[in-house]
Coordinates of C-alpha atoms and ligand atoms in Angstrom, one line a residue:
X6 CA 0.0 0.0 0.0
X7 CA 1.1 3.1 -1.3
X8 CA 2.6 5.8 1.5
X9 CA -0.5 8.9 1.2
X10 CA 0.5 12.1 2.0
X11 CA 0.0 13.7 5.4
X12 CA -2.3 16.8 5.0
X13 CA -3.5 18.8 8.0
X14 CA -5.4 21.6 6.9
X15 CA -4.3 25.2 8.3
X16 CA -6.8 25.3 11.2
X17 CA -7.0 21.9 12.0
X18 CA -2.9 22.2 12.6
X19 CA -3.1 25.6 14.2
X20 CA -5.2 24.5 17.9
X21 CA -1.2 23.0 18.9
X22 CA -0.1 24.9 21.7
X23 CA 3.8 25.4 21.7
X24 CA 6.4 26.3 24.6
X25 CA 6.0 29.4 24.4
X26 CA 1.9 29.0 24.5
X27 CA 2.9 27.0 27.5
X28 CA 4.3 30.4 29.2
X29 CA 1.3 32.6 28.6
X30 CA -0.7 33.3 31.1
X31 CA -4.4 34.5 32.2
X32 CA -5.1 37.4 34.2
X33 CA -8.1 37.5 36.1
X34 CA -9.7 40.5 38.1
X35 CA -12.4 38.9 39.8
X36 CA -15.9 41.1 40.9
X37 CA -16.9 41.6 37.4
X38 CA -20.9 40.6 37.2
X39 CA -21.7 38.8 33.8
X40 CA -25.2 39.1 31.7
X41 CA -25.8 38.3 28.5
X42 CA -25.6 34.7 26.9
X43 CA -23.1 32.3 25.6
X44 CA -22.6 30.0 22.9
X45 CA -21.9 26.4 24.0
X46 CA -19.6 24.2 21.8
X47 CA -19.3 20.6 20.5
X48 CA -18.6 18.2 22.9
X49 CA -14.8 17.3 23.2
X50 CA -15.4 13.7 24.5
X51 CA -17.8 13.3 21.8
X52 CA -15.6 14.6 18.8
X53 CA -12.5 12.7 20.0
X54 CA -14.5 9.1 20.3
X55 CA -16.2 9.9 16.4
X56 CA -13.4 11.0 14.8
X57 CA -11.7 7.7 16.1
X58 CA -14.8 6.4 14.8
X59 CA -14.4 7.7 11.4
X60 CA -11.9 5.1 11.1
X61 CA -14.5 2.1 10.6
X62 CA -16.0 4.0 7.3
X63 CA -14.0 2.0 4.5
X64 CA -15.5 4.2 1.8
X65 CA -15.7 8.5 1.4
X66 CA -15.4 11.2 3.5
X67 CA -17.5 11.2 6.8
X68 CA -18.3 14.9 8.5
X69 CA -18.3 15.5 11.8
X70 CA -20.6 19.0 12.5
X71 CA -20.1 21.1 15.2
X72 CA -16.3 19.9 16.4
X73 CA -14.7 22.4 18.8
X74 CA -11.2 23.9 18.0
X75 CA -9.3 22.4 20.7
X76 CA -5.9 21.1 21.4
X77 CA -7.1 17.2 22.1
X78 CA -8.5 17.5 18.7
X79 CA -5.6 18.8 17.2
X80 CA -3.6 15.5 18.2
X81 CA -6.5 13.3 17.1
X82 CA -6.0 14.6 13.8
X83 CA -2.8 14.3 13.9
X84 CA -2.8 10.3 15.4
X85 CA -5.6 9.8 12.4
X86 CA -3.0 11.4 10.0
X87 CA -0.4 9.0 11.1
X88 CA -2.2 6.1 10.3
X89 CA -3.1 7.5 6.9
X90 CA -6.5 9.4 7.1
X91 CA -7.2 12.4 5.0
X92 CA -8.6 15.1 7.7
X93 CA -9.6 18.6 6.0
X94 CA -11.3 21.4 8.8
X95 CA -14.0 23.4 6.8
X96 CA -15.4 25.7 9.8
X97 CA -17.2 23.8 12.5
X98 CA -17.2 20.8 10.3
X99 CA -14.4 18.1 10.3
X100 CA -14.3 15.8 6.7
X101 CA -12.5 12.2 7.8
X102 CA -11.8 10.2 4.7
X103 CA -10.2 6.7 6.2
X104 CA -10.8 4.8 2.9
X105 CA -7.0 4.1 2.4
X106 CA -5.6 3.4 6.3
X107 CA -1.8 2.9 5.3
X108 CA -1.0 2.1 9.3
X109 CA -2.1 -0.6 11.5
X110 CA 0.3 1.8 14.6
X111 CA -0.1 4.6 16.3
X112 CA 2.9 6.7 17.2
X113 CA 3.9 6.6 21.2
X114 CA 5.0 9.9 21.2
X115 CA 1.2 11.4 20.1
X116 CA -1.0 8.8 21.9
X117 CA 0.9 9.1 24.7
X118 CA -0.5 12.7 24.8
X119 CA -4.0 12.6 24.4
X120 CA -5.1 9.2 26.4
X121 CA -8.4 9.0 24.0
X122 CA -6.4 8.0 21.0
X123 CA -6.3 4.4 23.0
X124 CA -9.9 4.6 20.9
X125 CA -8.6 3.7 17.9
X126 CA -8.0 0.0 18.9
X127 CA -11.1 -1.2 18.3
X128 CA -11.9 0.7 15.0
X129 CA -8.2 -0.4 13.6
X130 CA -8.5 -3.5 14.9
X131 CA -12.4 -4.6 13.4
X132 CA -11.1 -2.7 9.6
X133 CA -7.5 -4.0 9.2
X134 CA -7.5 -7.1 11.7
X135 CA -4.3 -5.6 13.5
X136 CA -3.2 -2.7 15.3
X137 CA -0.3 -1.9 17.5
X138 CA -1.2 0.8 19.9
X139 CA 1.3 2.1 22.8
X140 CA -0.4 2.4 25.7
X141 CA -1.8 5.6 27.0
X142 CA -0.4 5.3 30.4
X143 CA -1.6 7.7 33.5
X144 CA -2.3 11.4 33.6
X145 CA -2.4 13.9 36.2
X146 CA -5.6 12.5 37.4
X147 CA -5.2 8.9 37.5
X148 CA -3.3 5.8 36.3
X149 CA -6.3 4.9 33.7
X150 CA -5.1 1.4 32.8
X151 CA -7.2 -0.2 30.0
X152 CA -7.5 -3.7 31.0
X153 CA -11.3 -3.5 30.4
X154 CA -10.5 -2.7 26.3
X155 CA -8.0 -5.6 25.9
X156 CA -10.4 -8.0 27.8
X157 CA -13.2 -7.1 25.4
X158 CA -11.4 -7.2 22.6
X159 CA -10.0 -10.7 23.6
X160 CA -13.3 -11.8 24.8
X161 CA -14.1 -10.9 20.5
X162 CA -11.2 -13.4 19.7
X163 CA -8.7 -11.0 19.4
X164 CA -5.3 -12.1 20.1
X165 CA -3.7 -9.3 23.0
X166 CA -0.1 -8.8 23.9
X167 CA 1.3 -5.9 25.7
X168 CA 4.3 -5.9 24.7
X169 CA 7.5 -3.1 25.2
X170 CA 4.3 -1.1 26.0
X171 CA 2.7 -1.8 22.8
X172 CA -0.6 -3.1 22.7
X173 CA -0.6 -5.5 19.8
X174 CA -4.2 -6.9 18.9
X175 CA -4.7 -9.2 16.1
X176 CA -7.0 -11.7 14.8
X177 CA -6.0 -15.2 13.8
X178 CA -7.6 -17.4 11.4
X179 CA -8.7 -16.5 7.5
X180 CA -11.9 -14.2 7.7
X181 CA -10.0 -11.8 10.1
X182 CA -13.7 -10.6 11.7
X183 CA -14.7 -10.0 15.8
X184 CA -16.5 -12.1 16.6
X185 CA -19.7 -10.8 18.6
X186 CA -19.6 -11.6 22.2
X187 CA -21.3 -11.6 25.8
X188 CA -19.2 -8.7 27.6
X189 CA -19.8 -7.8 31.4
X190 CA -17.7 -4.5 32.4
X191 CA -16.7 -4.6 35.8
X192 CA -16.9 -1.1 35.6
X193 CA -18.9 0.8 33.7
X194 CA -15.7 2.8 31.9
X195 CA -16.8 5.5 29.1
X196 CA -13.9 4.3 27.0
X197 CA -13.7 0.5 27.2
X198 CA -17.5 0.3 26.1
X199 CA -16.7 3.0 22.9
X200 CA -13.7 0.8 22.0
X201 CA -15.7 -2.5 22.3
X202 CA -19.0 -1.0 21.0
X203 CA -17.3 0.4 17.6
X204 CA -15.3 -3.1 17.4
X205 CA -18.3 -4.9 17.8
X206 CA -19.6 -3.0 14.6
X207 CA -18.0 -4.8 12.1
X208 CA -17.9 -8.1 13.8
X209 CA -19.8 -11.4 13.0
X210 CA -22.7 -11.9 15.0
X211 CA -23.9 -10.1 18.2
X212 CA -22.0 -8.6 20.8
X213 CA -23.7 -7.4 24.0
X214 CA -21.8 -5.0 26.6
X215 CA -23.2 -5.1 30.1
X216 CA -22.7 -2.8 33.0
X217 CA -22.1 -0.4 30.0
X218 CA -21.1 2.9 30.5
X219 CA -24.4 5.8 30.0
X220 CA -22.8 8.9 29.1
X221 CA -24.4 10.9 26.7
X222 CA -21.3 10.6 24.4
X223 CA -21.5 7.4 24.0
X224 CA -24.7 7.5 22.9
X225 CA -23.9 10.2 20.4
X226 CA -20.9 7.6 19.2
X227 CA -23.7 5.1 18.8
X228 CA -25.7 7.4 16.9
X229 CA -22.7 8.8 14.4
X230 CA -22.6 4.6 14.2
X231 CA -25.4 4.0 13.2
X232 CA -26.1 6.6 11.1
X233 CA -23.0 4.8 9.1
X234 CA -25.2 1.6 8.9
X235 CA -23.7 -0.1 11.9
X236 CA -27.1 -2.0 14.2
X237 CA -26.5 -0.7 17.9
X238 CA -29.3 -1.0 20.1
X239 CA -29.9 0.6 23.9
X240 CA -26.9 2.9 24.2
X241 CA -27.5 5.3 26.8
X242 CA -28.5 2.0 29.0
X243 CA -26.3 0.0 30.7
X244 CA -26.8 -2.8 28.4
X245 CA -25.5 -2.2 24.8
X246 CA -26.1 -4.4 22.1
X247 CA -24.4 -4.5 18.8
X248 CA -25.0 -6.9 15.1
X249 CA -22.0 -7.0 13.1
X250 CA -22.4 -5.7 9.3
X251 CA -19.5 -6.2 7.0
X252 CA -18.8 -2.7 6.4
X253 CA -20.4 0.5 6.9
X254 CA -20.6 3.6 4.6
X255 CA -20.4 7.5 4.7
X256 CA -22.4 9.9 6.7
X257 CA -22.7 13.6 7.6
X258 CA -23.8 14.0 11.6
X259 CA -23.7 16.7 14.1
X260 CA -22.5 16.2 17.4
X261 CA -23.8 17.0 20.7
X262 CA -23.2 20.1 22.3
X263 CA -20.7 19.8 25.3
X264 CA -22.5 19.0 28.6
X265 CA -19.4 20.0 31.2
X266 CA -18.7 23.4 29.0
X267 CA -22.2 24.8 29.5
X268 CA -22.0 23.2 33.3
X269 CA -19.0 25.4 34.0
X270 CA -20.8 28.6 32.5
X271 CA -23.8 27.8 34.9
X272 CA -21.3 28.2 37.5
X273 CA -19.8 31.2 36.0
X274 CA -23.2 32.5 36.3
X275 CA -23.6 31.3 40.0
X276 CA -19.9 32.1 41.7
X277 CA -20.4 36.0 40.0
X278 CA -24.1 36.1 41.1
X279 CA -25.2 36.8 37.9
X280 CA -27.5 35.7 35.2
X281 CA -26.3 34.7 32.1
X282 CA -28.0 32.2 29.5
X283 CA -26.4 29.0 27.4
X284 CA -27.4 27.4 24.2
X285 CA -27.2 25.0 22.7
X286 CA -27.6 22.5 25.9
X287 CA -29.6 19.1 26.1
X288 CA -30.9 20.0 29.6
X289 CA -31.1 16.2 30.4
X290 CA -27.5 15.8 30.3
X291 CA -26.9 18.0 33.3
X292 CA -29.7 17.0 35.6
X293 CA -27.7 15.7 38.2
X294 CA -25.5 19.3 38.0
X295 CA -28.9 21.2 38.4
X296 CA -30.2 19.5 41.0
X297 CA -26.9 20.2 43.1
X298 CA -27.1 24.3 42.0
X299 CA -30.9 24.1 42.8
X300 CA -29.7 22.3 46.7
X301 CA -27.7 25.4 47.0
X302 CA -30.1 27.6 46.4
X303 CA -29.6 28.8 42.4
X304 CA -32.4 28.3 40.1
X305 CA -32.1 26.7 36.7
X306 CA -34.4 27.5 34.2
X307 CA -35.4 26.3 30.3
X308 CA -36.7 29.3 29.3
X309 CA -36.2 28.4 26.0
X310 CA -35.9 25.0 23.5
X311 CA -32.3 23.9 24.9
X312 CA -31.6 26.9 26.5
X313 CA -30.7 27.0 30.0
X314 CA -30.7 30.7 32.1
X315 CA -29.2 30.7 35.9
X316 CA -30.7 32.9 38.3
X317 CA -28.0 33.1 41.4
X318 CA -29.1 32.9 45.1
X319 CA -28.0 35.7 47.2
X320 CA -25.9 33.5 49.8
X321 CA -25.4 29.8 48.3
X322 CA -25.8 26.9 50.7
X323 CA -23.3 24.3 51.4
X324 CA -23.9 20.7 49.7
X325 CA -22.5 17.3 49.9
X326 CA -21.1 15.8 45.9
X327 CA -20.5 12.4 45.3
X328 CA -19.0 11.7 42.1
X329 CA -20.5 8.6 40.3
X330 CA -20.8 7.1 36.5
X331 CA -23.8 8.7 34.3
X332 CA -26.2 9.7 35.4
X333 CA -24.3 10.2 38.9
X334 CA -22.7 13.5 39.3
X335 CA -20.1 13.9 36.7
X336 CA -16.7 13.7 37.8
X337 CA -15.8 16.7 35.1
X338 CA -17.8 18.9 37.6
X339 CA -16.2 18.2 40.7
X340 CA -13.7 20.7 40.1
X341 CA -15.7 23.7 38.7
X342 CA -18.3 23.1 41.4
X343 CA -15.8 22.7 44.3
X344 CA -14.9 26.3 43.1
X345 CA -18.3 27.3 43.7
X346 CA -18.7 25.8 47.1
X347 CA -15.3 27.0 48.9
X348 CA -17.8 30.1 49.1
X349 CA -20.8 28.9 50.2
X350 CA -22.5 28.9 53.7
X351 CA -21.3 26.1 56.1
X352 CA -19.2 22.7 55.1
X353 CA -19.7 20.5 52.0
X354 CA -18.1 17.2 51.3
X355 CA -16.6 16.2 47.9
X356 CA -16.1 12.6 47.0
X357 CA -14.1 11.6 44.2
X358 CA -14.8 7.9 43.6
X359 CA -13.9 7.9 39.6
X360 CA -10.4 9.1 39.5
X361 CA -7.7 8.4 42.4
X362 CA -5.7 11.6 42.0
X363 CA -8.6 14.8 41.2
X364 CA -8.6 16.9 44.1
X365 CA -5.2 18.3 42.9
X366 CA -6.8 21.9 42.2
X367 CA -7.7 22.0 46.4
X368 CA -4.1 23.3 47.1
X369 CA -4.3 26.4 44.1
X370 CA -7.7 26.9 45.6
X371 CA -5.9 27.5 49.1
X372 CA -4.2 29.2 47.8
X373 CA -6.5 31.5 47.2
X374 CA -7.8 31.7 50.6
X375 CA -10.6 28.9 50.4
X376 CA -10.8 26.3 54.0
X377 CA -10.3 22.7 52.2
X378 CA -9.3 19.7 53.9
X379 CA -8.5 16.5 52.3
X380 CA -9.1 13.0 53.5
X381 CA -8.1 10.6 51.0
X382 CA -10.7 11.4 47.8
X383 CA -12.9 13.0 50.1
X384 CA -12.4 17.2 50.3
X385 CA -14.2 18.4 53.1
X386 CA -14.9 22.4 52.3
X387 CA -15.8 25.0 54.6
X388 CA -17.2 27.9 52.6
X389 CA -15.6 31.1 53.6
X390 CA -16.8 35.0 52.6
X391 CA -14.6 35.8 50.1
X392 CA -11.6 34.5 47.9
X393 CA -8.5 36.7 47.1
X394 CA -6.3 36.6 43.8
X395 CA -3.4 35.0 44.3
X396 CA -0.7 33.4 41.4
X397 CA -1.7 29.7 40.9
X398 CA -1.0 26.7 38.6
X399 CA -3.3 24.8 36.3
X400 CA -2.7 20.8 36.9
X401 CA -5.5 19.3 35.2
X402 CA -8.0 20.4 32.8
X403 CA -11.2 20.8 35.0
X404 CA -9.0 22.3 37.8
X405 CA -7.9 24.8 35.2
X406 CA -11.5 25.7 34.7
X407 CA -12.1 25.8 38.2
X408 CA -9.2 28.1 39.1
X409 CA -11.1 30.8 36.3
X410 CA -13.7 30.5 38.2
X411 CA -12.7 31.1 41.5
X412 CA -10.6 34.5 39.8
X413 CA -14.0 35.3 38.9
X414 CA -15.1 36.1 42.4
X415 CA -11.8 36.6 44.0
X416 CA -11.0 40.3 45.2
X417 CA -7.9 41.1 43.2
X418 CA -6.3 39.7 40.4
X419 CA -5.4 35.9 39.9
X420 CA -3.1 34.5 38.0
X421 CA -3.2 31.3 36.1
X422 CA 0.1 29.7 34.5
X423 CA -0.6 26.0 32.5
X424 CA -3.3 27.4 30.2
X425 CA -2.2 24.2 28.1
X426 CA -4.5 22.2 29.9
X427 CA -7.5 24.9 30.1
X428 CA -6.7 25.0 25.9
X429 CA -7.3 21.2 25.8
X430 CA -10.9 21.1 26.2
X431 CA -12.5 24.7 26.2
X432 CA -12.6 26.3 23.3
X433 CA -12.1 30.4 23.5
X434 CA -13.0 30.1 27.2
X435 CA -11.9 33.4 27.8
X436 CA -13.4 35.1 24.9
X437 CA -17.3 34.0 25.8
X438 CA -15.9 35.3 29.2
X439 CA -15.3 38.3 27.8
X440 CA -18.1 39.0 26.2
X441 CA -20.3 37.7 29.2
X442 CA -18.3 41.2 31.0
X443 CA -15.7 39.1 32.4
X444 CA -12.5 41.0 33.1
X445 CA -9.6 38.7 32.7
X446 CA -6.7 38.4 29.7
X447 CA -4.6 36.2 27.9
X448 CA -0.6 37.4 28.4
X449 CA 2.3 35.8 26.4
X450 CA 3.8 35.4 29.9
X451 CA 4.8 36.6 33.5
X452 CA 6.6 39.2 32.5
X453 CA 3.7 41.2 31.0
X454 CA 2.0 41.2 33.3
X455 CA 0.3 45.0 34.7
X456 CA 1.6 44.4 38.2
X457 CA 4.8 42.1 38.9
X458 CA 3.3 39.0 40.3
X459 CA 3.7 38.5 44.0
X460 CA 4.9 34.5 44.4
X461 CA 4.5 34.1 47.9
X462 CA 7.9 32.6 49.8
X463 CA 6.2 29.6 50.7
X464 CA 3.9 27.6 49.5
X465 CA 0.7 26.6 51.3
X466 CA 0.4 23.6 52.9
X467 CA -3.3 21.7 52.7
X468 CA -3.8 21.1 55.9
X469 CA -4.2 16.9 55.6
X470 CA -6.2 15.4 58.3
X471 CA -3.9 12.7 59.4
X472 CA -5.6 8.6 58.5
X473 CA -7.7 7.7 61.3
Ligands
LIG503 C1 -13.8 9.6 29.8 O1 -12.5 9.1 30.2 C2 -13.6 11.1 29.6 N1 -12.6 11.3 28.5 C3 -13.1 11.7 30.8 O2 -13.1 13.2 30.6 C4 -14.1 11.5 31.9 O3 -13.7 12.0 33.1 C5 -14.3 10.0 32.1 O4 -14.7 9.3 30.9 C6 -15.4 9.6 33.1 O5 -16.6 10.2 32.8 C7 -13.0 11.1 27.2 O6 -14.1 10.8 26.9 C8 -12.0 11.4 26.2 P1 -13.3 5.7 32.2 P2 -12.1 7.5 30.2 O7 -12.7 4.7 31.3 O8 -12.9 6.8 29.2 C9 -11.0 3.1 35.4 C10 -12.2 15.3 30.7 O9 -11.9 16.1 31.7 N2 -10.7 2.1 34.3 O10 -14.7 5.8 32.3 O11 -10.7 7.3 30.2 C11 -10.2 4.4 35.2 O12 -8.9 4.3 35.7 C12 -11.8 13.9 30.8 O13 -12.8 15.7 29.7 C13 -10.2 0.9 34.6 O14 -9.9 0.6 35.8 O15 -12.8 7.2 31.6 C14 -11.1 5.4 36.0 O16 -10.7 5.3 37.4 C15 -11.0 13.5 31.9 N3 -9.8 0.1 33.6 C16 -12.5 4.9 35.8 O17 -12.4 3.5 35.3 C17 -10.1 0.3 32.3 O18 -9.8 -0.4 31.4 C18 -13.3 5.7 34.8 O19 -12.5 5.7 33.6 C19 -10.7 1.6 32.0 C20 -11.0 2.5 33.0

């Protein structure tokens, strides 16, 4: 098979931040009350999953509506590149031609970037029969292993090594086809049951996938899928099941707008005491993130088709958060909506039971002047009156959102260094900011800043309750 050219398209390539992106810096004067309304984007955990599964469309181009200009799609495109897809960026849209896949591997040194390219496993694997993928390995929030995949995949009569740190997945035998298969997932993981549900596409026979993970973007990758001809029934349930076809063929779709996005603007709108409106947002996607506003005391409203308006409460409440698999309270919140409570009236307990290593944002919040104590994954806040700026560091992507947010309402200025994470999955954040009456700004680095930042001497210590 002949080598194709690698073409990235201008503005698909441009979304790359670069060391010197990694120095800039966003100033925040916090006080500023926003009105108006914003525009929500596409989905990033929806666009990353589709594009992957792009790759089981053997004939023209596919496009993907609505994708969001964002780093992690960047290096999507760029993984899909490597293995030989034609990717062209016309606006909002995305046009995936993987009729020609020249490569059955991934290269380490992009997967090991963006952890969703792990996706393309189970596409590769059900169109070419092979694929050699390094494995993701942790992230700042977790180790993420993904033994659930391989076992699906195996369970399919795949053939699994790890092997140097290469997943290598083939299929013996002549007709090099999945086979369809009974799958229990001991834990309902968002990306084992998109890697096994798009291999189980183009597999013979059925394949079932219990304790099957419900996320709304899984469901929009089952949609995308079956608007390419695959047969996918009850995604969205926690029971999936999938007919193989032999091949599936061209579509145009649109994806979903991006459910944690418009959650962090509703707590834009609540940590400012303002009222603001979103759209487009599929109010059912954040009804467990309502409900916890509405405990506080902030009303919610559809005032119009898939539009969503806050209306702040004077003094918000303190509430307990327990973060759980869809339709549990979404562990993208935690972060954004710890911001939110470090100024609300009395304590509140935070969980973390998806990730082993998110509260890392607690000691930049401290930082700040918040009363946070952690206990293992639990984060026991006591609101207090009023934040101050302070100079703190994004470690994560939702804690990079949740440190805008607390500059929001902070007296003074705060100042956030590691935009690259903020940059990986919100897209012009500080621009729909802006034009909400936000007063914050994007610097090239410390050293443009108005006033030399003050880095305090030491830093501040969480106070950790010792293990009882
Ligand atoms: C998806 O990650 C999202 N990423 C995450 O969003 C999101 O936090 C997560 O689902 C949970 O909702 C994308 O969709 C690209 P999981 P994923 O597999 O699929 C364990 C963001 O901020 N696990 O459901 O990687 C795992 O370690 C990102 O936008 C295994 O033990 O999440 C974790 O503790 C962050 N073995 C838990 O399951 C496996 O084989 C949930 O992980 C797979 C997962």
């Amino acid at each position: 098979m002949e080598d194709r050219p690698i073409t990235l398209s201008p503005s698909l390539s441009n979304t790359h931040s670069s060391s010197e992106e990694d120095k800039a810096v966003l100033q925040v004067s916090g006080g500023a009350s926003l009105h108006g309304h914003v525009g929500i984007s596409g989905a990033k955990n929806s666009a990353l999953v589709i594009m992957a599964g792009a790759l089981l469309c053997s004939s023209q181009d596919c496009r993907i509506r609505n994708v969001p200009a964002l780093a992690d799609v960047t290096r999507m495109g760029e993984i899909l590149s490597a293995l030989g897809v034609k990717l062209e960026r016309q606006g909002d849209s995305l046009l995936v031609n993987a009729s020609h896949i020249a490569q059955s591997k991934a290269p380490y040194e992009l997967v090991s970037q963006l952890r969703a390219s792990f996706f393309v496993i189970g596409p590769l694997l059900a169109r070419l029969g092979v694929a050699k993928i390094p494995l993701p390995g942790g992230c700042a929030i977790g180790a993420r292993p993904v033994a659930l995949h391989v076992r699906g995949l195996q369970a399919m009569g795949a053939d699994v090594q790890i092997d140097h740190g290469i997943v290598n997945a083939h299929l013996r035998g002549r007709n090099k086809r999945l086979q369809g298969a009974k799958i229990y997932l001991d834990y309902p993981s968002v990306g084992a049951t998109e890697t096994l549900m798009m291999a189980a596409t183009l597999a013979e026979g059925e394949t079932t996938i219990e304790n099957a993970a419900q996320e709304p973007e899984v469901a929009d990758l089952a949609n995308f899928c079956r608007a390419m001809g695959a047969k996918i029934r009850g995604a969205g349930t926690n029971t999936i099941t999938i007919v193989g076809v032999p091949s599936l063929h061209t579509t145009d779709y649109a994806i979903i707008p991006d459910r944690v996005e418009a959650g962090t603007f509703l707590i834009a709108g609540a940590i400012t005491h303002s009222e603001i409106s979103l759209s487009p947002v599929i109010p059912d996607h954040l009804t467990a993130v309502i409900a916890k506003l509405h405990a506080i005391g902030a009303q919610v409203i559809e005032d119009a088709p898939n539009r969503l308006r806050i209306l702040p409460g004077y003094r918000h409440l303190a509430t307990d958060i327990e973060t759980l698999p869809y339709p549990g309270f979404p562990t993208d919140m935690q972060a954004p909506f710890m911001a939110l409570l470090t100024l609300s009236d009395g304590d509140s307990v935070i969980t973390e039971t998806v990730f082993e290593n998110r509260l890392r944002h607690v000691a930049e919040l401290t930082r700040m002047g918040a009363d946070i104590r952690v206990k293992g994954t639990h984060a026991i806040v006591r609101g207090v009156p009023m934040l101050s700026g302070a100079p703190v560091v994004a470690t994560d992507l939702r804690a990079s959102a949740a440190l805008v947010l607390a500059g929001l309402a902070a007296r003074g200025t705060t100042v956030i260094q590691g935009l690259q994470h903020l940059d990986r999955g919100y897209e012009n954040l500080e621009l729909k900011l802006q034009k909400l009456g936000a007063n914050l700004k994007r610097l090239p680095s410390v050293e443009h800043l108005e006033s030399p930042l003050i880095v305090p001497e030491t830093t501040i210590a969480v106070p950790v309750a010792e293990p009882s």
